[in-house]
Amino acid sequence: DVKVTQSSRYLVKRTGEKVFLECVQDMDHENMFWYRQDPGLGLRLIYFSYDVKMKEKGDIPEGYSVSREKKERFSLILESASTNQTSMYLCASSPAGTSYNSPLHFGNGTRLTVT
Amino acid sequence: AQSVTQPDIHITVSEGASLELRCNYSYGATPYLFWYVQSPGQGLQLLLKYFSGDTLVQGIKGFEAEFKRSQSSFNLRKPSVHWSDAAEYFCAVGVAGNQFYFGTGTSLTVIP
């Protein structure tokens, strides 16, 4: 089974801190994604990556950056955390190919609170 | 532009009753359609997917979904709901470039 591991289940950070959310997958997937999940808004794509050192902006990239130095690891960075970034963050991965043949595999999420 | 609408924010059903969760999509081409389930404190798990062929697709945990092109719908059904089905359900459309767009989710409560 594919395993997508997010390093923290819960995080509490202060406004202005630099925050790193880490995600590791163990199935050699090419694609990795960061989503943000908020009540009533569903999942919104922040950033995704098709390969090492590649990144693409999603629908809501403002205030975030990402890093993919190794194929298995995709990090989400909040350069200066703000209270409106309090949310559940979900990492996902998928193999290369069409989205039909490459559905997403999700981690369990990191619930981030910024105070 | 592509979009996914789940009109029901929350649904309550009795255990053993049938279930239908609604999903409507907007996409210019033939869509890849998915249903995911999220149990409390967990990530999303794929229930089923559709691209072409038989418009009724079977998934895991006894779920099925029917694609209706004329209605741009992909509704999820289960004949008899179990208490363990209580969760949040997301419909999604997969588009070119391996991106996915999700609906806002439907929260299911199952009462004994």
Tab-separated table of C-alpha atoms in Angstrom:
chain	number	residue	atom	x	y	z
A	1	ASP	CA	0.000	0.000	0.000
A	2	VAL	CA	1.106	3.517	-0.735
A	3	LYS	CA	2.007	5.404	2.359
A	4	VAL	CA	2.014	9.171	2.518
A	5	THR	CA	3.337	10.391	5.839
A	6	GLN	CA	2.931	13.884	7.184
A	7	SER	CA	5.380	14.525	9.961
A	8	SER	CA	2.994	16.274	12.343
A	9	ARG	CA	-0.680	15.707	13.094
A	10	TYR	CA	-1.036	18.918	15.071
A	11	LEU	CA	1.033	22.092	15.085
A	12	VAL	CA	0.604	25.323	16.974
A	13	LYS	CA	2.672	28.269	15.796
A	14	ARG	CA	2.791	31.985	16.471
A	15	THR	CA	2.075	34.717	13.971
A	16	GLY	CA	5.177	35.595	12.005
A	17	GLU	CA	6.958	32.279	12.522
A	18	LYS	CA	8.394	30.352	9.606
A	19	VAL	CA	6.620	26.999	9.442
A	20	PHE	CA	7.646	23.819	7.657
A	21	LEU	CA	5.168	21.050	6.890
A	22	GLU	CA	6.842	17.866	5.745
A	23	CYS	CA	5.452	15.082	3.593
A	24	VAL	CA	7.109	11.838	2.561
A	25	GLN	CA	5.781	9.134	0.232
A	26	ASP	CA	7.225	5.670	-0.142
A	27	MET	CA	5.991	4.589	-3.581
A	28	ASP	CA	8.314	6.470	-5.898
A	29	HIS	CA	5.479	8.681	-7.134
A	30	GLU	CA	6.342	11.470	-9.533
A	31	ASN	CA	3.541	13.819	-8.519
A	32	MET	CA	3.050	15.420	-5.133
A	33	PHE	CA	0.470	17.929	-3.997
A	34	TRP	CA	-0.354	20.202	-1.084
A	35	TYR	CA	-3.995	20.982	-0.374
A	36	ARG	CA	-5.633	23.109	2.228
A	37	GLN	CA	-8.971	21.934	3.670
A	38	ASP	CA	-11.390	24.366	5.283
A	39	PRO	CA	-15.044	23.821	6.300
A	40	GLY	CA	-17.403	24.805	3.522
A	41	LEU	CA	-14.561	25.304	1.056
A	42	GLY	CA	-13.469	21.727	0.479
A	43	LEU	CA	-9.933	21.083	-0.705
A	44	ARG	CA	-8.005	23.821	-2.441
A	45	LEU	CA	-4.720	23.210	-4.206
A	46	ILE	CA	-1.791	25.239	-2.934
A	47	TYR	CA	1.158	23.851	-4.902
A	48	PHE	CA	2.063	20.716	-6.784
A	49	SER	CA	5.170	19.157	-8.212
A	50	TYR	CA	5.682	16.798	-11.142
A	51	ASP	CA	9.300	16.036	-10.447
A	52	VAL	CA	12.261	16.819	-8.276
A	53	LYS	CA	12.999	20.529	-8.129
A	54	MET	CA	9.842	21.290	-10.121
A	55	LYS	CA	6.896	23.156	-8.687
A	56	GLU	CA	3.702	24.660	-9.985
A	57	LYS	CA	1.321	27.067	-8.320
A	58	GLY	CA	-2.147	25.856	-7.553
A	59	ASP	CA	-5.211	27.941	-6.866
A	60	ILE	CA	-4.118	29.566	-3.594
A	61	PRO	CA	-0.295	29.844	-3.511
A	62	GLU	CA	-0.105	33.244	-1.812
A	63	GLY	CA	1.781	33.105	1.464
A	64	TYR	CA	3.224	29.656	0.753
A	65	SER	CA	6.247	28.161	-0.928
A	66	VAL	CA	7.377	24.583	-1.482
A	67	SER	CA	10.539	22.566	-1.806
A	68	ARG	CA	11.158	19.249	-3.504
A	69	GLU	CA	14.825	18.333	-3.276
A	70	LYS	CA	14.194	14.584	-3.269
A	71	LYS	CA	11.537	12.621	-5.103
A	72	GLU	CA	9.965	11.235	-1.963
A	73	ARG	CA	9.735	14.469	0.004
A	74	PHE	CA	7.619	17.553	-0.580
A	75	SER	CA	7.736	20.378	1.936
A	76	LEU	CA	5.263	23.217	2.360
A	77	ILE	CA	6.688	26.410	3.815
A	78	LEU	CA	4.811	29.272	5.406
A	79	GLU	CA	7.358	32.075	5.285
A	80	SER	CA	5.573	34.188	7.889
A	81	ALA	CA	2.586	32.434	9.387
A	82	SER	CA	-0.641	34.368	9.770
A	83	THR	CA	-3.866	33.527	11.574
A	84	ASN	CA	-5.720	33.079	8.284
A	85	GLN	CA	-3.435	30.147	7.538
A	86	THR	CA	-4.961	28.185	10.401
A	87	SER	CA	-6.261	25.128	8.601
A	88	MET	CA	-5.946	21.433	7.865
A	89	TYR	CA	-3.170	20.738	5.361
A	90	LEU	CA	-3.259	17.574	3.277
A	91	CYS	CA	-0.396	16.160	1.275
A	92	ALA	CA	-1.046	13.765	-1.591
A	93	SER	CA	0.945	11.875	-4.187
A	94	SER	CA	0.226	10.071	-7.435
A	95	PRO	CA	2.221	8.260	-10.102
A	96	ALA	CA	2.828	9.788	-13.502
A	97	GLY	CA	0.058	9.345	-16.044
A	98	THR	CA	-3.464	10.533	-16.569
A	99	SER	CA	-5.438	11.508	-13.515
A	100	TYR	CA	-7.778	8.545	-14.118
A	101	ASN	CA	-4.988	6.031	-13.799
A	102	SER	CA	-3.217	8.016	-11.156
A	103	PRO	CA	-5.675	8.883	-8.405
A	104	LEU	CA	-4.400	10.713	-5.383
A	105	HIS	CA	-3.073	9.006	-2.261
A	106	PHE	CA	-3.436	11.205	0.795
A	107	GLY	CA	-1.642	11.584	4.083
A	108	ASN	CA	-3.612	11.946	7.313
A	109	GLY	CA	-3.232	15.693	7.398
A	110	THR	CA	-1.604	18.300	9.609
A	111	ARG	CA	-3.898	20.569	11.579
A	112	LEU	CA	-2.088	23.874	11.918
A	113	THR	CA	-3.173	26.561	14.359
A	114	VAL	CA	-1.568	29.992	14.131
A	115	THR	CA	-2.092	32.173	17.184
B	1	ALA	CA	-13.817	26.591	-16.005
B	2	GLN	CA	-14.074	23.315	-14.200
B	3	SER	CA	-16.026	23.054	-10.978
B	4	VAL	CA	-17.640	20.484	-8.749
B	5	THR	CA	-20.804	21.092	-6.748
B	6	GLN	CA	-22.027	19.030	-3.865
B	7	PRO	CA	-25.344	20.629	-2.961
B	8	ASP	CA	-25.831	18.826	0.337
B	9	ILE	CA	-23.579	20.054	3.122
B	10	HIS	CA	-24.854	17.540	5.626
B	11	ILE	CA	-27.036	14.432	5.416
B	12	THR	CA	-28.407	12.249	8.206
B	13	VAL	CA	-29.626	8.728	7.539
B	14	SER	CA	-30.671	5.814	9.702
B	15	GLU	CA	-28.512	2.734	9.792
B	16	GLY	CA	-29.756	0.277	7.181
B	17	ALA	CA	-31.365	2.970	5.057
B	18	SER	CA	-30.278	3.737	1.527
B	19	LEU	CA	-28.019	6.664	0.723
B	20	GLU	CA	-27.533	8.964	-2.225
B	21	LEU	CA	-25.004	11.799	-2.256
B	22	ARG	CA	-25.260	14.265	-5.092
B	23	CYS	CA	-22.462	15.630	-7.239
B	24	ASN	CA	-22.622	17.891	-10.268
B	25	TYR	CA	-19.632	18.892	-12.325
B	26	SER	CA	-18.762	21.447	-14.931
B	27	TYR	CA	-16.011	20.560	-17.395
B	28	GLY	CA	-15.640	21.088	-21.116
B	29	ALA	CA	-14.314	17.677	-22.022
B	30	THR	CA	-15.116	14.173	-20.853
B	31	PRO	CA	-14.231	14.217	-17.196
B	32	TYR	CA	-12.478	11.791	-14.974
B	33	LEU	CA	-14.726	11.560	-11.917
B	34	PHE	CA	-13.926	10.348	-8.442
B	35	TRP	CA	-15.476	9.910	-5.035
B	36	TYR	CA	-13.298	10.036	-1.932
B	37	VAL	CA	-14.192	9.429	1.707
B	38	GLN	CA	-12.581	11.040	4.723
B	39	SER	CA	-13.092	9.421	8.101
B	40	PRO	CA	-12.560	11.617	11.166
B	41	GLY	CA	-8.905	12.458	11.663
B	42	GLN	CA	-7.861	10.733	8.468
B	43	GLY	CA	-6.814	11.648	4.975
B	44	LEU	CA	-8.980	10.967	1.940
B	45	GLN	CA	-9.439	7.458	0.594
B	46	LEU	CA	-10.537	6.682	-2.955
B	47	LEU	CA	-13.960	5.010	-3.127
B	48	LEU	CA	-14.384	4.737	-6.886
B	49	LYS	CA	-13.599	6.386	-10.210
B	50	TYR	CA	-15.108	6.759	-13.683
B	51	PHE	CA	-13.889	7.748	-17.100
B	52	SER	CA	-15.752	5.846	-19.736
B	53	GLY	CA	-17.699	2.682	-20.375
B	54	ASP	CA	-20.456	1.441	-18.119
B	55	THR	CA	-22.033	4.457	-16.462
B	56	LEU	CA	-22.599	2.565	-13.210
B	57	VAL	CA	-19.334	1.961	-11.395
B	58	GLN	CA	-18.735	-0.115	-8.323
B	59	GLY	CA	-16.368	0.902	-5.580
B	60	ILE	CA	-15.102	-0.271	-2.255
B	61	LYS	CA	-17.211	-0.656	0.895
B	62	GLY	CA	-20.365	-1.406	-1.111
B	63	PHE	CA	-20.603	2.003	-2.772
B	64	GLU	CA	-21.561	2.646	-6.372
B	65	ALA	CA	-21.941	5.749	-8.492
B	66	GLU	CA	-23.807	6.531	-11.669
B	67	PHE	CA	-22.557	8.914	-14.343
B	68	LYS	CA	-25.272	10.838	-16.177
B	69	ARG	CA	-23.820	12.997	-18.917
B	70	SER	CA	-27.126	14.737	-19.663
B	71	GLN	CA	-27.334	15.942	-16.074
B	72	SER	CA	-23.583	16.439	-15.538
B	73	SER	CA	-23.973	14.351	-12.430
B	74	PHE	CA	-22.056	11.609	-10.685
B	75	ASN	CA	-24.115	10.616	-7.656
B	76	LEU	CA	-22.859	8.205	-5.039
B	77	ARG	CA	-25.167	5.515	-3.673
B	78	LYS	CA	-25.235	2.751	-1.135
B	79	PRO	CA	-28.221	0.430	-0.626
B	80	SER	CA	-27.808	-0.027	3.126
B	81	VAL	CA	-25.734	2.312	5.255
B	82	HIS	CA	-23.624	1.088	8.164
B	83	TRP	CA	-22.652	3.166	11.192
B	84	SER	CA	-19.038	3.016	10.037
B	85	ASP	CA	-19.985	4.947	6.884
B	86	ALA	CA	-20.268	8.154	8.910
B	87	ALA	CA	-17.642	10.390	7.334
B	88	GLU	CA	-17.172	13.240	4.914
B	89	TYR	CA	-17.511	12.483	1.221
B	90	PHE	CA	-15.858	14.410	-1.570
B	91	CYS	CA	-16.586	14.330	-5.260
B	92	ALA	CA	-13.709	15.315	-7.549
B	93	VAL	CA	-12.992	15.812	-11.212
B	94	GLY	CA	-9.603	15.051	-12.728
B	95	VAL	CA	-8.465	17.262	-15.576
B	96	ALA	CA	-5.583	17.401	-17.995
B	97	GLY	CA	-2.219	17.862	-16.399
B	98	ASN	CA	-3.033	15.499	-13.578
B	99	GLN	CA	-4.869	18.077	-11.522
B	100	PHE	CA	-7.967	17.494	-9.473
B	101	TYR	CA	-10.818	19.748	-8.415
B	102	PHE	CA	-12.850	18.860	-5.372
B	103	GLY	CA	-16.349	19.669	-4.230
B	104	THR	CA	-16.932	21.176	-0.815
B	105	GLY	CA	-17.898	17.839	0.674
B	106	THR	CA	-20.972	16.235	2.223
B	107	SER	CA	-20.881	15.221	5.858
B	108	LEU	CA	-22.792	12.006	6.575
B	109	THR	CA	-24.237	11.197	9.981
B	110	VAL	CA	-25.645	7.722	10.610
B	111	ILE	CA	-28.133	7.293	13.425
B	112	PRO	CA	-28.855	3.927	15.050
